[in-house]
Amino acid sequence: MATLKAVRGTRDLLPPETELWNRVEATARGVFARYGFGEIRTPMFEATELFARGVGEETDIVSKEMYTWEDGERFDDKAFSEAWTNVQLNEKKSVLEEAHLLTDKLRKLGVQRIIGRRNPEKPEFVCFRFKATSEAIETLNKAKLALQTDHDFKYSADADYFRRFGPGLRLVVPAGSPKPRFDTGEVEIEEFPGNFFKSAQSLTLRPENTAGVVRAYIEHKMADTGMLQKLFYVGPQFRRERPQRGRYRQFWQIGAEVIGPASSGSESAVRDAEVLEMLSALLDELGVKGWRLALNSVGSATDRPRYIAALREALEPVKAQMCEDNQRRAETNPLRVLDSKDPNDQEIINALPKIADYLDEDSREHFEQVKDALDACGVPYVVEPRLVRGLDYYTRTTFEFTVPDGSGLGTQNALLGGGRYDGLSEMLGGPKAPGIGFAIGEDRLILTLQAQAKEAVVTKLDAFIAPMGVGQNAAALLLAKELRAAGLTVEVGDGAFRLKKSFEVADKLARRIVIVGEDEVASGMFTVKFFGTGEQTKVLRGELAGVLGG
RNA sequence: GCGGCUAUAGUUCAGUGGCAGAACGCCGCUCUGUGGCAGCGGAUGUCGUGGGUUCGAAACCCACUAGCCGCCCCA
């Protein structure tokens, strides 16, 4: 059997790397706590509709990158019967009566439909669905006799329904239904037109977390508290993209949202500035070097369509001169043209209308207030009129933090992104609840920290306890228990090791070794060797924790 | 989804048609209560998978799969 591996775009995080992940998350939690954020944990999957409405049907994320499946699927017996009856009428064939005599019994077994007919020229048409039990197989074999076939029904462990029942027969399955699988033999599968499966719900692994947070905000009527809600989350997100440096199909985001009714001040520029100031503090505390905050305003829900219309108009006469990508973008998503890095098109792009000129008075004032507050707090930023974000819900303030080349991210230099979403709650059927949020790409953050760190700091244990002979194992474990209770990090060896091996292992893991031999246990004086200096002393049992704690 | 590069020991890689290799790591010994340094010895492989060419394939050809990098897009 081929070795099983983590599926494409997913990966295992192992020690010691997970130590850094924990440090990052602990730092983020600490910063969030200081700014008054509480943790929210939303489900890893949601109704597909949430993302379609929240993130936007036409975005790349929703249109091609989501993991979506039909949940609670069940066979629609009634639709199938009706469709089958029509086939019968159309083909003027009679249903084999004997098979139908068993129908009630089959149904009790969970078989939802078995239909057969005799025709000397054509093989039987049969469709059935059941949970296979030995009793079910027996009944089906009786049905087989009624159908006058020579083939046994067989149980196959790898399918839930549509069991194989022999070569030379035709198995009719509803069109679009999961194809049955067969362990042996040739079976002709004929699609029976029509959708006979009712889907209870279409579900999707979350491609981002903002929509889920806002859904929870609405569902739990958090607006009714009248208070500003400050929520953060840490968790995996899922997008079916081609994996690349700093991009995975299961990736981690650390994010936060500030949301509330307008009366709570959620719309205020103070909130935007506070979030940005918090992020600058977080990145500094984590030790991210050279980060750059790009800031823009994409205007209100009414500014944006006006600007897009103006952009389309301005692009119309010049787009033929632009690169292929930009010609396509000009049609599908004119805002994206602004993102283009194609050197030949820069002149044209710079001449395009600026979003700043299409902001209404409120949006412009709002943006000014955000900038003023950032200036006051000493948070450096660069206004980038061309910064547009891909998700439909963004309004007004949008931002992105990037790190310089050589920070381990390749061309994926965006560490985190976010913005304001004043209309999202209403788009999801909730009350008016303006908000602002961001998501940090944790995988990218880790890559950056690893690339920027001078060298990985190997944290060594305080002590390695080396029993001399298996007879000392218990005594060594007891000593380890005492030292661990005193808060020390300790590993215990094995008395079966030769002392030389104990030293080798100890030197890799710990800063000191404590030898537990007969002499030591008897005298209560333990031999301690410090690997750094090579110094070796004897220490009383009661003083060990103090000596090793330093 | 598109394009480029890659796939050989635990790891990093060498090996352009003729015995499966190096370094590091691992295990053992020198050294039965002393690590690092040194010397000596040892183990470790479906050469990514499947097919083809050939007397002979890790190498050449084809397909597939996976990884990396870039595009698109995004965190």
XYZ file of C-alpha atoms (C1' of nucleotides) in Angstrom:
625
model
C 0.000 0.000 0.000
C 1.264 3.406 -0.938
C 2.269 5.445 2.070
C -0.362 7.907 3.152
C 0.646 11.520 3.182
C -0.910 14.772 4.258
C -3.115 15.826 1.362
C -2.012 18.466 -1.067
C -1.774 21.914 0.421
C -1.977 20.654 4.002
C 0.873 19.926 6.362
C 1.821 18.775 9.815
C 3.301 21.221 12.259
C 5.794 19.488 14.489
C 7.956 20.379 17.453
C 10.059 22.397 17.758
C 8.321 24.575 15.157
C 5.042 24.472 17.075
C 6.823 26.300 19.872
C 6.979 29.359 17.628
C 3.316 28.958 16.689
C 2.376 28.898 20.328
C 4.510 31.942 21.041
C 2.854 33.854 18.216
C -0.623 32.911 19.365
C 0.148 33.653 23.012
C 1.538 37.058 22.068
C -1.529 37.826 19.962
C -3.863 36.758 22.766
C -1.982 38.949 25.195
C -2.207 41.995 22.921
C -5.889 41.373 22.150
C -6.652 41.137 25.858
C -5.024 44.518 26.490
C -7.265 46.062 23.827
C -10.403 44.518 25.249
C -11.000 41.733 22.760
C -12.673 38.464 23.717
C -12.233 35.194 21.868
C -14.901 33.826 19.561
C -14.842 30.311 18.109
C -17.134 29.747 15.185
C -17.672 26.458 13.343
C -15.145 25.299 10.782
C -17.974 24.937 8.268
C -21.020 27.014 7.536
C -23.915 27.125 5.105
C -22.538 27.852 1.640
C -24.992 30.683 1.332
C -23.235 32.605 4.100
C -20.086 32.962 2.034
C -21.956 33.488 -1.222
C -23.752 36.457 0.315
C -21.044 37.683 2.644
C -17.835 37.304 0.670
C -19.465 37.743 -2.729
C -20.626 35.326 -5.383
C -18.252 36.703 -8.008
C -15.084 36.696 -5.941
C -12.421 34.124 -6.733
C -12.773 32.713 -3.256
C -16.432 31.844 -3.640
C -16.531 31.109 -7.346
C -13.652 28.638 -7.443
C -11.793 28.134 -4.204
C -14.266 26.743 -1.690
C -14.577 23.245 -0.317
C -18.296 22.696 -0.669
C -20.420 19.586 -0.316
C -24.024 18.569 -0.072
C -24.864 17.489 3.428
C -27.770 15.364 4.581
C -28.357 14.043 1.113
C -31.225 11.583 0.856
C -32.931 9.606 -1.851
C -36.144 11.148 -3.119
C -38.256 8.032 -3.490
C -41.339 9.805 -4.683
C -39.581 11.660 -7.483
C -37.871 8.465 -8.488
C -41.182 6.495 -8.611
C -42.812 9.112 -10.714
C -39.919 9.318 -13.111
C -39.789 5.566 -13.351
C -43.517 5.309 -14.000
C -43.066 7.709 -16.857
C -40.317 5.562 -18.271
C -42.597 2.566 -17.983
C -45.384 4.337 -19.792
C -43.109 5.695 -22.437
C -41.505 2.384 -23.156
C -44.773 0.520 -22.669
C -43.092 -2.085 -20.543
C -44.586 -3.793 -17.571
C -42.886 -3.960 -14.285
C -42.030 -7.424 -13.121
C -44.641 -8.178 -10.526
C -42.741 -10.695 -8.467
C -40.094 -8.174 -7.623
C -42.694 -5.796 -6.436
C -44.198 -8.355 -4.116
C -41.027 -7.981 -2.093
C -41.081 -4.224 -2.058
C -42.555 -3.795 1.395
C -40.101 -6.206 2.928
C -37.208 -4.576 1.165
C -38.293 -1.192 2.357
C -38.219 -2.373 5.952
C -34.612 -3.295 5.366
C -33.829 0.134 4.116
C -33.996 -0.721 0.438
C -35.663 2.228 -1.086
C -36.490 0.952 -4.511
C -36.030 -2.180 -6.490
C -37.517 -2.375 -9.867
C -37.023 -5.021 -12.460
C -38.626 -6.237 -15.625
C -38.353 -9.236 -17.866
C -37.458 -8.826 -21.435
C -35.868 -11.592 -23.462
C -33.880 -9.109 -25.477
C -32.847 -6.709 -22.819
C -31.316 -7.318 -19.428
C -33.046 -6.209 -16.295
C -33.166 -2.640 -15.113
C -32.689 -2.485 -11.416
C -32.124 0.300 -9.001
C -31.856 -0.152 -5.286
C -30.424 1.516 -2.260
C -29.931 -0.074 1.098
C -27.711 -0.603 4.079
C -26.388 -4.072 3.534
C -27.044 -6.631 6.234
C -27.019 -10.376 5.825
C -30.791 -10.298 6.049
C -30.936 -7.681 3.348
C -28.694 -9.747 1.106
C -30.952 -12.749 1.607
C -34.034 -10.798 0.700
C -32.315 -9.326 -2.281
C -31.376 -12.777 -3.449
C -35.042 -13.722 -3.292
C -35.701 -10.673 -5.390
C -33.018 -11.903 -7.696
C -34.919 -15.160 -8.154
C -37.984 -13.179 -8.961
C -35.974 -11.294 -11.488
C -34.689 -14.579 -12.870
C -31.094 -13.571 -12.986
C -28.254 -15.935 -12.353
C -26.178 -13.552 -10.367
C -25.795 -13.186 -6.661
C -26.122 -9.930 -4.847
C -22.890 -9.222 -3.141
C -21.932 -7.144 -0.222
C -19.203 -4.675 -0.886
C -17.722 -2.854 2.033
C -16.713 0.231 0.151
C -20.111 1.539 -0.867
C -23.116 2.509 1.152
C -25.635 1.741 -1.475
C -26.052 0.595 -5.045
C -24.571 -2.834 -4.516
C -23.140 -4.768 -7.327
C -25.205 -7.659 -8.485
C -23.467 -9.252 -11.351
C -22.041 -8.917 -14.797
C -24.147 -8.481 -17.841
C -26.850 -6.576 -16.074
C -27.607 -2.962 -16.348
C -27.732 -0.900 -13.254
C -29.760 2.213 -13.577
C -28.727 5.069 -11.361
C -30.217 8.507 -11.094
C -28.357 11.046 -13.161
C -25.899 13.073 -11.160
C -25.923 10.681 -8.249
C -22.702 9.233 -6.875
C -21.586 6.418 -9.123
C -21.610 3.006 -7.500
C -18.274 1.287 -7.155
C -17.682 -2.352 -7.957
C -15.004 -4.671 -6.763
C -15.161 -7.045 -9.746
C -16.972 -7.646 -12.951
C -18.326 -5.642 -15.793
C -21.457 -3.720 -15.129
C -22.972 -1.305 -17.491
C -24.153 1.810 -15.786
C -26.952 3.697 -17.368
C -27.839 7.128 -16.180
C -31.450 7.567 -15.346
C -32.208 11.199 -15.990
C -33.392 13.330 -13.131
C -32.107 14.403 -9.764
C -33.438 11.971 -7.181
C -31.355 13.184 -4.289
C -32.599 15.885 -2.047
C -29.899 17.880 -0.432
C -30.739 19.116 3.001
C -28.068 21.802 2.841
C -25.017 22.899 0.966
C -22.109 23.343 3.370
C -18.676 24.874 2.948
C -15.429 24.806 4.892
C -14.867 28.400 5.898
C -12.542 30.233 3.483
C -12.281 33.134 5.919
C -13.754 33.907 9.302
C -15.332 37.356 9.122
C -18.592 36.123 7.602
C -18.890 33.476 10.318
C -18.238 35.992 13.085
C -20.852 38.388 11.720
C -23.296 35.492 11.344
C -22.755 34.638 15.009
C -23.130 38.308 15.909
C -26.534 38.370 14.231
C -27.631 34.930 15.448
C -26.927 35.685 19.092
C -28.507 39.130 18.854
C -25.328 40.726 20.125
C -26.533 44.013 18.671
C -29.224 44.093 21.346
C -26.605 44.645 24.030
C -26.071 48.047 22.451
C -22.375 47.544 23.109
C -19.415 47.493 20.812
C -18.285 43.906 20.320
C -14.555 43.249 20.081
C -13.929 39.675 19.052
C -10.827 37.783 18.002
C -10.307 34.317 16.604
C -7.456 31.948 15.859
C -8.077 29.043 13.571
C -7.695 27.226 10.271
C -9.359 28.398 7.068
C -9.710 26.494 3.824
C -9.288 27.494 0.196
C -8.764 25.182 -2.716
C -5.886 27.004 -4.385
C -2.667 25.809 -5.922
C -0.217 25.591 -3.027
C 2.700 27.971 -3.128
C 5.122 29.598 -0.774
C 3.086 31.033 2.103
C -0.115 29.643 0.670
C -1.776 26.473 1.829
C -5.166 24.882 1.356
C -5.586 24.696 5.077
C -4.049 27.834 6.439
C -4.264 29.635 9.744
C -5.586 33.042 10.427
C -5.465 35.187 13.513
C -8.103 37.821 13.164
C -10.319 40.229 15.011
C -13.502 42.142 14.400
C -14.919 45.278 15.980
C -18.636 45.450 15.343
C -21.729 46.988 16.869
C -24.736 49.188 16.263
C -23.880 52.662 15.005
C -24.843 54.058 18.422
C -21.992 52.071 19.988
C -19.467 54.071 18.000
C -18.637 51.178 15.701
C -18.550 53.477 12.719
C -16.082 55.859 14.272
C -12.641 56.399 12.795
C -11.290 55.854 16.300
C -12.018 52.173 15.885
C -10.121 51.973 12.586
C -7.131 53.737 14.075
C -7.222 51.637 17.237
C -7.209 48.406 15.258
C -4.283 49.610 13.146
C -2.369 50.834 16.159
C -2.969 47.487 17.849
C -1.619 45.653 14.798
C 1.505 47.775 14.750
C 2.003 46.993 18.436
C 1.461 43.292 17.835
C 3.931 43.113 14.951
C 6.507 45.019 16.985
C 6.007 42.780 19.992
C 6.405 39.712 17.796
C 9.613 41.164 16.415
C 8.513 41.525 12.786
C 10.989 43.852 11.139
C 10.376 46.300 8.317
C 6.615 45.969 8.149
C 4.776 48.494 6.034
C 1.169 49.578 6.421
C -0.623 50.445 3.201
C -3.845 52.345 3.701
C -6.690 53.410 1.482
C -10.371 54.171 1.498
C -12.616 52.471 -1.019
C -15.578 54.625 -0.066
C -19.084 53.888 0.997
C -21.465 51.394 -0.533
C -22.662 54.122 -2.884
C -19.230 55.585 -3.664
C -17.889 52.310 -4.869
C -20.311 51.612 -7.744
C -19.903 55.215 -8.915
C -16.153 54.832 -8.952
C -16.272 51.476 -10.714
C -18.500 52.963 -13.397
C -16.057 55.838 -13.866
C -13.183 53.383 -14.030
C -14.871 51.334 -16.708
C -15.500 54.442 -18.727
C -11.897 55.575 -18.438
C -10.578 52.130 -19.322
C -12.715 51.706 -22.408
C -10.573 53.804 -24.785
C -7.186 52.692 -23.423
C -7.597 49.070 -22.466
C -6.548 47.801 -25.897
C -3.025 49.104 -25.162
C -2.761 47.162 -21.920
C -1.527 43.665 -21.242
C -3.781 40.684 -21.672
C -4.440 40.323 -17.966
C -5.504 43.907 -17.613
C -7.787 43.730 -20.619
C -9.551 40.849 -18.966
C -9.689 42.627 -15.619
C -11.082 45.739 -17.257
C -14.067 43.616 -18.158
C -14.461 41.382 -15.121
C -13.207 43.472 -12.219
C -11.895 46.940 -13.086
C -10.667 47.534 -9.532
C -8.097 44.813 -9.997
C -6.462 46.739 -12.822
C -5.207 49.092 -10.139
C -3.310 46.214 -8.551
C -1.420 45.408 -11.725
C 2.368 45.382 -11.554
C 2.857 45.259 -15.319
C 5.508 47.953 -15.921
C 4.206 48.914 -19.363
C 0.748 49.670 -18.067
C 1.747 51.853 -15.144
C 1.459 55.095 -17.065
C -2.099 54.319 -18.108
C -3.020 53.170 -14.632
C -1.649 56.296 -13.011
C -3.829 58.365 -15.289
C -7.003 56.532 -14.277
C -9.504 58.203 -11.967
C -8.617 58.035 -8.276
C -11.029 56.613 -5.733
C -10.256 59.590 -3.505
C -12.071 61.833 -5.956
C -15.203 59.768 -5.713
C -15.532 59.667 -1.947
C -18.517 61.462 -0.503
C -18.023 64.040 2.235
C -18.577 61.558 5.091
C -16.146 58.995 3.746
C -13.492 61.607 3.088
C -13.859 63.034 6.591
C -13.750 59.530 8.041
C -10.522 58.742 6.208
C -8.953 62.013 7.384
C -9.820 61.156 10.979
C -8.222 57.732 10.668
C -5.020 59.271 9.340
C -4.988 61.985 12.008
C -5.326 59.406 14.766
C -2.545 57.280 13.304
C -0.304 60.330 13.076
C -1.057 61.155 16.687
C -0.142 57.620 17.763
C 2.986 57.604 15.655
C 1.908 54.658 13.539
C 3.618 54.937 10.165
C 1.519 54.291 7.071
C 1.517 54.907 3.361
C -1.647 55.931 1.554
C -1.974 53.770 -1.519
C -4.816 54.934 -3.702
C -4.453 51.733 -5.667
C -4.960 49.400 -2.710
C -8.225 47.583 -3.350
C -9.325 44.504 -1.573
C -10.843 41.523 -3.284
C -13.756 40.789 -1.010
C -17.081 42.394 -1.775
C -17.912 43.479 1.748
C -15.192 46.076 2.237
C -16.156 49.735 2.534
C -14.175 52.837 3.420
C -10.926 51.960 5.197
C -8.921 49.137 3.691
C -5.408 48.185 4.645
C -2.642 45.705 4.219
C 0.591 45.039 6.101
C 3.490 43.817 4.009
C 7.059 42.824 4.794
C 10.142 43.576 2.694
C 11.599 41.160 0.137
C 13.775 38.530 1.708
C 11.418 38.044 4.623
C 10.675 34.502 3.627
C 7.455 35.058 1.760
C 8.610 35.156 -1.855
C 6.047 37.093 -3.806
C 3.389 36.564 -1.146
C 4.458 39.607 0.825
C 1.071 40.455 2.335
C 1.175 39.459 5.966
C -2.303 40.562 6.851
C -5.168 42.439 5.367
C -8.435 43.899 6.432
C -10.834 46.739 6.320
C -14.167 48.160 7.224
C -17.427 46.408 6.326
C -20.268 48.716 7.215
C -22.892 46.844 5.207
C -21.976 43.219 5.859
C -24.439 42.549 8.655
C -27.316 43.821 6.531
C -26.105 41.780 3.555
C -26.495 38.734 5.803
C -29.972 39.728 6.891
C -28.960 41.266 10.196
C -29.345 44.724 11.694
C -27.205 47.641 10.632
C -23.902 46.925 12.330
C -20.829 48.657 10.944
C -17.538 47.007 11.698
C -13.864 46.718 10.947
C -11.619 43.710 11.059
C -8.490 42.048 9.823
C -6.977 38.644 9.298
C -3.332 37.808 9.814
C -1.960 34.985 7.691
C -0.384 33.041 10.525
C 1.541 30.731 8.205
C 3.076 33.778 6.536
C 3.785 35.437 9.841
C 5.660 32.353 10.971
C 7.642 32.217 7.711
C 8.592 35.849 8.190
C 9.674 35.383 11.781
C 11.723 32.342 10.805
C 13.401 34.198 7.955
C 14.091 37.296 10.024
C 15.346 35.472 13.108
C 19.119 35.406 13.247
C 19.111 31.806 14.330
C 16.619 29.503 15.888
C 17.030 29.596 19.639
C 17.138 26.054 20.891
C 15.577 25.925 24.298
C 17.207 23.269 26.398
C 15.747 21.528 29.387
C 16.945 22.498 32.862
C 18.184 19.014 33.597
C 18.484 15.464 32.368
C 18.253 12.796 35.041
C 20.395 9.759 34.333
C 19.690 6.608 36.338
C 22.641 4.235 36.679
C 21.142 0.849 35.968
C 17.485 -0.059 35.676
C 17.395 -0.497 39.444
C 17.622 3.287 39.764
C 14.822 4.079 37.295
C 12.193 4.462 39.998
C 14.435 6.681 42.134
C 15.220 8.809 39.053
C 11.561 9.202 38.222
C 10.801 10.270 41.778
C 13.563 12.874 41.638
C 12.221 14.120 38.296
C 8.771 14.404 39.800
C 10.117 16.566 42.621
C 12.069 18.833 40.267
C 9.136 19.171 37.869
C 6.888 20.074 40.775
C 9.399 22.833 41.520
C 8.762 24.153 37.990
C 11.854 22.810 36.260
C 11.854 21.278 32.793
C 13.266 17.821 33.195
C 13.766 14.662 31.157
C 14.463 11.241 32.618
C 16.797 8.773 30.958
C 16.794 5.034 31.254
C 19.000 2.961 33.512
C 19.505 0.550 30.647
C 21.613 3.198 28.896
C 25.321 3.100 29.404
C 26.412 6.224 31.222
C 28.208 7.419 28.098
C 24.972 7.244 26.154
C 23.147 9.048 28.932
C 25.665 11.881 28.620
C 25.275 12.018 24.846
C 21.504 12.205 25.033
C 21.626 14.630 27.948
C 23.968 16.990 26.111
C 21.500 17.210 23.218
C 18.467 17.845 25.372
C 19.519 19.622 28.522
C 21.879 22.110 30.106
C 22.849 19.796 32.955
C 22.839 16.147 33.852
C 22.009 14.734 37.261
C 23.348 11.274 37.940
C 21.256 8.932 40.031
C 23.429 6.019 41.109
C 23.558 3.875 44.194
C 26.032 6.215 45.875
C 23.889 9.245 45.259
C 20.664 7.697 46.486
C 22.396 6.391 49.608
C 24.206 9.636 50.453
C 21.563 12.083 49.240
C 24.331 13.945 47.402
C 23.693 14.025 43.653
C 26.348 14.477 41.018
C 25.487 17.394 38.734
C 27.463 18.278 35.636
C 27.007 21.592 33.818
C 27.495 21.094 30.104
C 28.279 24.712 29.380
C 31.341 24.925 31.617
C 32.087 21.250 32.124
C 32.015 21.917 35.850
C 30.873 19.038 38.063
C 29.715 19.183 41.685
C 27.741 17.281 44.259
C 24.492 18.791 45.449
C 22.224 17.878 48.348
C 18.825 16.620 47.281
C 17.054 19.510 48.975
C 19.202 22.065 47.169
C 18.920 20.515 43.699
C 15.873 22.498 42.590
C 17.565 25.740 43.638
C 20.829 24.947 41.874
C 19.139 23.773 38.675
C 16.632 26.592 38.647
C 19.322 29.188 37.964
C -6.962 26.777 -13.443
C -2.032 28.014 -16.390
C 3.495 27.826 -16.716
C 8.711 26.516 -15.141
C 11.851 23.415 -12.161
C 12.395 19.084 -9.219
C 11.687 13.823 -7.150
C 18.175 8.948 -5.226
C 19.588 6.774 2.613
C 16.551 9.923 8.432
C 18.449 14.985 6.171
C 21.124 17.810 2.310
C 22.597 16.240 -2.198
C 26.324 13.875 -6.071
C 25.750 10.229 -9.675
C 24.486 11.830 -18.542
C 23.606 4.083 -20.227
C 27.524 -0.725 -17.099
C 28.501 -3.141 -8.907
C 23.795 2.324 -5.269
C 27.373 6.885 -3.561
C 29.218 11.292 -0.252
C 28.522 14.511 3.800
C 25.797 15.166 8.118
C 22.871 12.297 11.340
C 22.196 7.261 13.523
C 24.386 2.605 15.859
C 28.872 0.196 17.791
C 34.052 0.157 19.460
C 38.599 2.672 21.290
C 36.239 4.182 26.673
C 31.753 -1.211 31.877
C 30.663 6.244 36.482
C 31.345 11.099 32.212
C 29.100 14.528 26.864
C 31.509 17.959 23.287
C 36.948 16.634 20.157
C 39.367 12.540 17.659
C 40.251 7.603 15.419
C 38.244 2.980 13.692
C 34.079 0.015 12.272
C 28.684 -0.690 10.990
C 23.544 -0.281 9.426
C 20.218 2.260 6.422
C 17.386 2.572 -0.235
C 10.443 -0.434 -3.751
C 16.563 5.558 -6.977
C 8.249 9.022 -6.526
C 4.515 5.444 -9.412
C 3.387 2.923 -13.980
C 4.792 1.906 -18.821
C 8.406 2.200 -23.019
C 13.513 2.167 -25.535
C 17.967 -0.978 -24.609
C 21.975 -6.837 -24.045
C 21.767 -3.510 -19.801
C 17.991 2.323 -17.104
C 18.689 5.969 -11.033
C 20.153 8.151 -15.849
C 16.935 8.320 -22.253
C 11.325 8.638 -23.823
C 5.914 8.806 -22.388
C 2.095 9.112 -18.789
C 0.665 9.810 -13.844
C 1.438 11.554 -8.855
C 3.661 14.736 -5.446
C 6.736 18.904 -4.005
C 8.885 23.699 -4.850
C 8.666 28.340 -7.475
C 6.018 31.817 -10.497
C 1.083 33.597 -12.785
C -3.980 34.426 -11.338
C -5.917 35.654 -6.663
C -5.290 36.220 -1.722
C -3.763 35.800 4.327
